[in-house]
Amino acid sequence: MTDKTMTPEDVVARLRSGMTLGIGGWGSRRKPMALVRALLRSDVTDLTVVSYGGPDVGLLAAAGRIRKLVTAFVTLDSIPLEPHFRAAREAGGFELGEIDEAMFMWGLRAAADRLPFLPVRAGLGSDVMRVNPGLRTVTSPYEDGETFVAMPALRLDAALVHVNRADRLGNGQYLGPDPYFDDLFCEAAQSAYVSCEELVDGFGAAPVPQSLLVERHTVTGVVETPRGAHFTSCVPDYDRDEAFQKLYATTPWPEFAARFLHGDEKSYQSAVRTWHEEMR
Amino acid sequence: MTSRAEYCVLACADAWRDVGEVLASPMGTVPALGARLAKRTFSPDLLLTDGEALLVGLDGRTEGWLPYRRHLAMVTGGRRHVMMGASQLDRFGNQNISCIGDWERPARQLLGVRGAPVNTLNNPTSYWVPRHSRRVFVERVDMVCGVGYDRAAAAGPSATRYHRIPRVVSNLGVFDFATPDHTMRLVSLHPGVTAEEVQDATGFPLARADEVPCTREPTAEELRLIREVIDPQGLRDREVPS
């Protein structure tokens, strides 16, 4: 059986400037932050990022890596508005493809099912249609004759997701209450990279089967990155690091980047520990 | 004496009266207290969430699983009544939470459209505005996220089929769209507020009867529940000062 384990650097080496990159998680929850940090250390840029956005978007926007963002929102949850995303957007830093949360889900679903689009009763009447002039409608071929938005497939060149556990083959298990849409991101992508809190040798004789979210046939690489979702939440392993998130949201970007993002993942985690010790 | 915040909780709770076995999705503190008051009193069949991925009873015990993908199915299936916030709201109920100014280059980027487009076309959507002002109640919203009555009608039968905005609650009063052209109407004033005061704080003309009634008084039991059971820490007063 194929061993798919990689380092964050191996993953990023497979990404190219100009790619369409899906990032799993939701808001400031279970984001593949270690992989995003590795991306920040590379020279990959000009990305189309597809994300239910959180600090993944804020970090990449602040670093100027995004050409286009496809999203329904960007938030830090306990801090409703993402400051770095806002600053970049208000400065005209990237193109925005703004769609609704449900349209986003059906776009991933369509890509996963190899369909060009899926009909959705969302978007009609809203300015989503105005700001996305490429969106088309479709008429039901049945008696109802209703008209819907034909949400185009959100096809991804690559997807990055983070789960609680994974095996070397690429099967991923989530132990929190919400799968978000991580399996769909993997299914919608040409290549998918799964980081995990813990690499395991199988999931035991009687795992809760529905917790086995990500399936290996949709996965290209597996990366063990303990605390790899930090500072977003990865329950039950850890909650959001609210104090650090606040620091992220209130520190000028160059200062934050200089202190925390200059080295590899190990030095990031160590800089975070040092900061917490100083705060005691 | 009943506080302004308590009238607001009551007015929000009444949004979930007689809605049946649907999910109450409150956004904001006062609507969340209202949903729990409704479930404790006149709408015991309501479904409530823990704010994450679980359906929970009033005692906090789990009774179901509602991750985002199933939550979205609840929206499109229509078995939900959401009370959203609004950065801007116009006379036809068009709502904006995305950005202020020109969308191409906004003066202030806010959250994004979130689920407002799908919500408004699929399940009843009410709004909660804790600080009623001309900045919120505007002639025209900068970005239509939640779809109002005029825009739904213009978009055709698929948009109007399940579209409904039952009510708007603000710190000044309660509003609906039960006018011939579906423009916003002042339904009741919270005690101590005048119709002129509301009109002055609103950036478009409001429909209203000659005599606007006051928002209803809570029962003694409702007041007790709000003060002793649902919100003993007085979170309501932080969102709506007296």
XYZ file of C-alpha atoms in Angstrom:
522
model
C 0.000 0.000 0.000
C 1.175 3.482 -0.810
C 2.607 5.489 2.041
C 1.473 9.080 1.372
C 3.165 10.808 4.283
C 4.826 14.111 3.486
C 6.150 17.199 5.186
C 4.427 20.582 4.843
C 7.317 21.558 2.527
C 6.646 18.520 0.300
C 3.023 19.635 -0.026
C 3.902 23.189 -0.922
C 6.489 21.976 -3.446
C 3.565 20.454 -5.361
C 1.635 23.714 -5.486
C 2.166 26.233 -8.284
C 1.481 29.919 -8.654
C -1.837 30.564 -10.377
C -3.523 27.423 -8.981
C -7.051 27.247 -7.612
C -6.671 26.173 -4.002
C -9.524 24.985 -1.767
C -8.992 25.335 1.988
C -11.177 23.326 4.380
C -12.506 24.192 7.812
C -14.964 26.993 8.495
C -14.264 30.501 9.793
C -11.710 30.105 12.565
C -12.315 26.376 12.952
C -10.130 23.416 11.961
C -8.161 25.306 9.356
C -5.036 23.598 7.923
C -2.932 26.427 9.322
C 0.424 24.592 9.331
C 0.044 24.033 5.589
C -0.985 27.669 5.100
C 2.109 28.746 7.062
C 4.262 26.528 4.855
C 2.651 28.177 1.835
C 3.598 31.577 3.261
C 7.243 30.454 3.413
C 7.176 29.535 -0.287
C 7.032 31.819 -3.300
C 3.696 30.373 -4.502
C 1.413 33.287 -5.324
C -1.360 34.491 -7.687
C -3.740 31.962 -6.104
C -7.473 31.595 -6.518
C -8.477 30.670 -2.970
C -11.818 28.887 -2.353
C -12.672 28.943 1.345
C -15.341 29.402 3.985
C -12.899 32.001 5.118
C -11.051 32.478 8.369
C -7.464 33.408 9.221
C -6.264 31.258 6.300
C -7.654 33.979 4.048
C -6.413 36.776 6.319
C -2.840 35.439 6.307
C -2.694 34.815 2.566
C -4.327 38.173 1.808
C -1.933 40.052 4.092
C 1.001 38.347 2.386
C -0.355 39.303 -1.039
C -0.734 35.724 -2.299
C -4.353 35.913 -3.432
C -5.358 36.957 -6.946
C -8.991 35.939 -6.490
C -10.987 34.846 -3.458
C -14.157 32.752 -3.772
C -16.103 32.885 -0.512
C -19.382 33.577 1.278
C -17.706 35.231 4.284
C -14.436 35.700 6.106
C -14.581 35.712 9.910
C -12.592 34.840 13.026
C -15.870 33.778 14.737
C -15.215 35.247 18.200
C -13.863 38.313 16.375
C -16.563 38.780 13.728
C -14.568 40.785 11.186
C -11.178 39.536 9.880
C -8.929 42.623 9.926
C -6.321 41.527 7.376
C -8.937 40.360 4.883
C -10.794 43.651 5.338
C -7.683 45.758 4.874
C -6.727 43.907 1.693
C -10.249 44.126 0.308
C -10.585 47.831 1.101
C -7.232 48.400 -0.621
C -8.445 46.525 -3.717
C -5.864 43.824 -3.004
C -7.590 40.997 -4.883
C -10.600 40.051 -6.964
C -13.620 38.714 -5.046
C -16.042 36.033 -6.209
C -18.706 36.516 -3.575
C -21.304 33.747 -3.367
C -23.752 32.409 -0.792
C -22.878 29.648 1.715
C -25.256 27.192 0.040
C -24.095 28.103 -3.473
C -20.556 27.376 -2.273
C -21.560 23.923 -1.007
C -23.389 23.039 -4.245
C -20.402 24.273 -6.262
C -18.147 21.817 -4.421
C -20.776 19.095 -4.751
C -20.973 19.670 -8.518
C -17.187 19.442 -8.853
C -17.116 16.274 -6.742
C -19.830 14.732 -8.942
C -18.132 15.875 -12.176
C -21.146 17.991 -13.112
C -20.819 21.423 -14.745
C -23.324 22.937 -12.311
C -26.104 22.190 -9.831
C -29.381 24.105 -9.564
C -29.883 26.031 -6.360
C -32.655 28.250 -4.978
C -30.226 30.920 -3.802
C -28.755 33.991 -5.376
C -31.896 34.981 -7.322
C -32.911 38.543 -6.467
C -29.688 39.203 -4.550
C -26.669 41.229 -5.646
C -24.676 38.015 -5.841
C -25.998 37.949 -9.412
C -24.812 41.519 -10.023
C -21.287 41.047 -8.689
C -20.879 37.665 -10.422
C -22.119 38.531 -13.911
C -20.948 35.153 -15.208
C -23.611 33.293 -13.190
C -26.354 31.732 -15.313
C -29.824 30.460 -14.507
C -31.419 27.178 -15.528
C -35.078 26.312 -16.070
C -36.559 23.101 -14.710
C -37.472 20.708 -17.557
C -40.455 19.430 -15.527
C -43.989 20.829 -15.199
C -43.049 23.334 -12.495
C -40.880 25.236 -14.991
C -39.060 26.976 -12.146
C -35.870 28.937 -12.688
C -32.819 28.416 -10.505
C -29.263 29.607 -10.311
C -26.969 27.125 -12.076
C -24.129 27.125 -9.578
C -20.977 26.245 -11.533
C -18.704 23.510 -10.241
C -15.949 24.808 -7.947
C -13.174 22.681 -9.405
C -9.979 22.812 -7.372
C -6.419 22.149 -8.476
C -5.556 21.302 -4.888
C -7.270 21.117 -1.504
C -5.794 21.529 1.969
C -7.708 20.196 4.994
C -6.896 19.404 8.621
C -8.377 16.532 10.663
C -7.780 14.999 14.080
C -6.269 11.740 12.868
C -5.163 10.183 9.620
C -3.418 7.019 8.506
C -0.506 6.815 6.076
C -2.838 5.940 3.218
C -4.809 9.155 3.433
C -7.883 8.107 5.376
C -8.834 10.961 7.689
C -10.920 10.969 10.861
C -12.560 13.984 12.492
C -13.491 13.783 16.160
C -15.242 17.126 16.586
C -18.959 17.759 16.150
C -18.876 19.149 12.593
C -17.241 17.707 9.462
C -17.555 21.114 7.795
C -17.065 20.343 4.091
C -13.588 18.827 4.189
C -14.506 15.596 2.405
C -16.149 17.622 -0.378
C -13.038 19.790 -0.744
C -10.975 16.619 -1.226
C -13.478 15.146 -3.701
C -13.629 18.406 -5.679
C -9.832 18.635 -6.057
C -7.255 17.169 -8.468
C -4.925 16.683 -5.507
C -5.784 16.846 -1.825
C -3.441 17.154 1.138
C -4.583 16.188 4.616
C -2.759 17.392 7.698
C -3.588 15.763 11.005
C -3.000 16.094 14.725
C -1.868 12.489 14.944
C -0.759 9.948 12.390
C -2.211 6.535 13.336
C -1.647 2.987 12.228
C -5.319 2.303 11.437
C -8.319 3.445 13.440
C -8.801 0.429 15.706
C -11.201 -2.462 15.458
C -14.402 -0.507 16.092
C -14.068 3.125 15.101
C -17.247 5.188 14.935
C -17.508 4.683 11.168
C -19.108 8.030 10.333
C -16.108 9.796 11.888
C -13.974 8.458 9.014
C -14.561 11.568 6.944
C -11.851 11.720 4.306
C -11.285 8.697 2.079
C -7.846 7.770 0.802
C -8.835 7.541 -2.865
C -9.375 11.317 -2.739
C -6.076 12.075 -1.001
C -2.592 12.678 -2.415
C -0.589 13.423 0.698
C -0.771 13.130 4.488
C 1.111 15.374 6.896
C 1.403 14.922 10.652
C 1.344 18.428 12.163
C 0.456 18.429 15.898
C -1.317 21.709 16.743
C -1.394 22.238 12.986
C -4.734 24.066 13.125
C -3.447 26.575 15.690
C -4.755 29.248 16.413
C -8.079 27.996 15.038
C -9.972 25.297 16.942
C -9.485 21.583 16.446
C -11.843 20.061 18.991
C -11.628 17.822 20.928
C -7.829 18.162 20.718
C -7.883 21.890 21.477
C -10.096 24.949 21.419
C -9.349 28.153 19.561
C -6.403 30.053 21.071
C -8.453 33.187 21.741
C -5.589 35.170 23.272
C -3.311 34.480 20.344
C -6.074 35.142 17.833
C -6.589 38.523 19.458
C -2.881 39.201 19.117
C -3.056 38.221 15.437
C -6.035 40.530 14.879
C -4.536 43.549 16.629
C -0.851 43.375 15.644
C 0.357 45.135 12.497
C 1.012 42.464 9.878
C 4.799 43.005 9.421
C 5.338 42.802 13.176
C 3.252 39.622 13.502
C 4.940 37.997 10.508
C 8.420 38.912 11.744
C 7.843 37.421 15.156
C 5.905 34.265 14.264
C 6.293 33.395 10.589
C 10.025 33.773 9.924
C 10.933 30.117 10.458
C 9.454 26.655 9.981
C 6.414 25.153 11.736
C 8.485 24.067 14.733
C 9.766 27.589 15.283
C 6.209 28.956 14.921
C 4.922 26.609 17.634
C 7.882 27.502 19.808
C 7.363 31.259 19.294
C 3.713 30.799 20.302
C 4.745 28.957 23.500
C 7.214 31.707 24.323
C 4.570 34.381 23.795
C 2.150 32.563 26.110
C 4.821 32.245 28.778
C 5.525 35.977 28.557
C 1.805 36.668 28.976
C 1.559 34.719 32.249
C -40.691 47.993 35.646
C -40.115 46.192 32.390
C -36.888 47.319 30.655
C -36.483 48.167 26.985
C -34.314 45.075 26.521
C -37.089 42.938 27.996
C -39.632 44.297 25.506
C -37.145 43.466 22.760
C -36.718 39.875 24.034
C -40.501 39.553 24.123
C -40.943 40.950 20.599
C -38.300 38.552 19.276
C -39.906 35.614 21.090
C -43.233 36.420 19.429
C -41.571 35.955 16.015
C -41.471 32.230 16.836
C -45.105 31.994 17.981
C -47.185 29.418 16.100
C -44.334 28.463 13.746
C -44.533 24.782 14.630
C -41.706 22.257 14.766
C -38.988 24.330 13.111
C -35.483 25.416 13.971
C -35.238 28.806 15.647
C -31.982 30.361 14.386
C -31.321 33.505 16.383
C -28.349 35.741 15.585
C -27.507 38.134 18.388
C -28.078 37.983 22.133
C -31.622 39.345 22.355
C -33.005 37.046 19.611
C -31.290 34.069 21.297
C -33.009 34.931 24.588
C -36.279 35.400 22.697
C -36.044 31.977 21.072
C -35.519 30.344 24.454
C -38.408 32.281 25.967
C -40.657 31.161 23.099
C -39.676 27.519 23.600
C -40.209 27.725 27.351
C -43.678 29.186 26.965
C -45.866 29.234 23.877
C -43.752 27.329 21.302
C -42.467 24.213 23.089
C -41.912 22.330 19.807
C -39.171 24.696 18.590
C -35.759 23.226 17.809
C -32.753 25.048 19.259
C -29.013 24.680 18.641
C -26.046 24.965 20.970
C -24.570 27.501 18.553
C -22.330 24.794 17.113
C -23.380 21.507 15.587
C -25.919 20.122 18.061
C -29.656 20.390 18.562
C -30.256 20.799 22.266
C -33.204 20.932 24.631
C -33.707 23.698 27.194
C -31.841 21.584 29.742
C -28.828 21.527 27.405
C -29.213 17.853 26.582
C -28.427 16.824 23.007
C -31.362 15.729 20.888
C -29.888 15.921 17.430
C -26.970 16.629 15.120
C -26.900 19.740 12.970
C -23.528 20.326 11.294
C -23.420 23.076 8.667
C -24.312 20.839 5.740
C -27.485 19.616 7.514
C -28.226 23.141 8.677
C -28.216 24.235 5.021
C -30.611 21.396 4.200
C -32.900 22.679 6.958
C -32.842 26.078 5.259
C -33.700 24.757 1.804
C -36.295 22.405 3.285
C -37.917 25.437 4.887
C -38.171 24.044 8.418
C -36.403 26.996 9.992
C -37.165 30.566 10.977
C -34.019 32.660 11.197
C -33.664 36.080 12.790
C -30.608 37.707 11.217
C -28.788 40.942 11.900
C -28.595 43.738 9.353
C -25.940 46.383 8.751
C -28.398 48.023 6.340
C -32.094 47.373 5.717
C -34.399 49.137 3.254
C -38.166 49.667 3.065
C -38.739 46.439 1.092
C -36.654 44.351 3.508
C -33.485 44.118 1.417
C -30.650 43.467 3.866
C -26.902 44.034 3.669
C -24.143 42.496 5.803
C -21.469 42.340 3.096
C -19.853 45.750 2.685
C -20.480 49.492 2.885
C -19.924 51.586 -0.211
C -19.166 50.414 -3.721
C -18.768 46.619 -3.831
C -15.856 46.871 -6.279
C -13.832 48.845 -3.744
C -15.743 49.031 -0.468
C -15.226 51.785 2.071
C -15.837 49.157 4.762
C -15.666 45.450 4.148
C -17.979 43.549 6.511
C -18.722 39.817 6.752
C -19.780 38.894 3.241
C -23.234 37.719 2.135
C -23.037 34.581 4.326
C -26.289 32.597 4.000
C -28.587 35.582 3.502
C -29.404 34.841 -0.172
C -30.366 31.216 0.497
C -32.123 32.037 3.772
C -34.430 34.643 2.321
C -35.533 32.536 -0.646
C -36.182 29.389 1.363
C -37.280 29.952 4.948
C -38.936 32.782 6.854
C -36.304 35.411 7.674
C -36.813 38.099 10.308
C -34.334 40.788 11.342
C -33.034 42.178 14.620
C -31.493 45.660 14.814
C -30.246 46.630 18.289
C -29.547 50.278 17.395
C -32.233 51.770 15.181
C -30.737 54.590 13.099
C -30.650 56.142 9.657
C -27.339 54.377 9.084
C -29.125 51.019 9.287
C -32.586 51.850 7.938
C -31.535 53.287 4.597
C -33.166 54.357 1.362
C -31.101 51.813 -0.573
C -28.737 49.111 0.682
C -25.245 49.017 -0.844
C -25.344 45.252 -1.501
C -28.497 43.103 -1.475
C -27.603 40.038 0.596
C -30.999 39.168 2.115
C -33.619 39.573 -0.609
C -36.484 42.008 -0.004
C -40.021 41.878 -1.389
C -39.413 44.074 -4.456
C -36.297 42.210 -5.524
C -37.901 38.798 -4.975
C -40.904 39.827 -7.081
C -38.648 41.075 -9.862
C -36.685 37.801 -9.806
C -39.822 35.721 -10.452
C -41.784 32.789 -9.005
C -38.760 30.729 -7.894
C -37.691 33.640 -5.722
C -41.132 34.447 -4.290
C -42.351 30.884 -3.766
C -41.042 30.531 -0.216
C -39.953 34.134 0.399
C -41.295 35.726 3.583
C -40.016 38.376 5.988
C -42.354 38.074 8.957
C -40.971 40.888 11.095
C -38.230 43.299 12.010
C -37.540 44.035 15.666
C -35.425 47.014 16.713
C -34.710 48.696 20.026
C -37.503 51.138 19.163
C -40.321 48.949 17.885
C -41.671 46.115 15.779
C -42.205 46.268 12.014
C -43.644 44.107 9.256
C -44.326 44.326 5.503
C -48.113 43.789 5.581
C -48.859 46.701 3.264
C -50.253 46.493 -0.293
C -46.801 47.128 -1.815
C -44.864 45.241 0.896
C -43.115 48.298 2.282
C -42.101 48.376 5.916
C -44.814 49.224 8.419
C -44.539 50.229 12.053
C -46.550 47.615 13.965
C -45.857 48.491 17.585
C -43.763 50.885 19.643
C -41.839 49.802 22.683
C -43.246 51.750 25.654
C -41.606 55.178 25.962
C -40.950 55.516 22.204
C -42.977 57.768 19.902
C -43.787 57.148 16.256
C -42.089 60.439 15.362
C -38.911 59.293 17.080
C -38.920 56.087 15.028
C -39.585 57.948 11.787
C -36.749 60.383 12.552
C -34.361 57.467 13.025
C -35.457 55.844 9.743
C -34.087 56.854 6.340
C -37.350 56.214 4.442
C -41.041 56.852 5.125
C -42.655 54.151 7.267
C -46.218 53.023 6.768
C -48.213 53.269 9.998
C -51.711 53.494 11.358
C -52.899 56.727 13.008
C -52.698 55.035 16.390
C -49.708 52.709 16.791
C -50.104 50.304 19.710
C -47.412 49.554 22.257
C -45.451 46.305 22.130
C -47.313 43.905 24.382
C -46.575 43.642 28.082
C -44.883 40.488 29.327
C -46.818 38.222 31.649
C -45.489 37.901 35.189
C -44.246 34.422 34.318
C -42.453 35.640 31.178
C -40.676 38.354 33.172
C -39.665 35.838 35.813
C -38.310 33.475 33.160
C -36.286 36.223 31.442
C -34.821 37.557 34.693
C -34.275 34.396 36.709
C -33.958 31.520 34.264
C -33.013 32.625 30.750
C -30.785 35.647 31.374
C -29.886 35.973 35.068
C -26.594 37.720 34.121
C -28.470 40.488 32.303
C -26.742 40.042 28.932
C -29.833 41.649 27.351
C -28.967 45.025 28.888
C -25.560 45.014 27.200
C -27.150 44.709 23.777
C -30.005 47.138 24.519
C -29.258 49.671 27.263
C -32.316 51.150 28.947
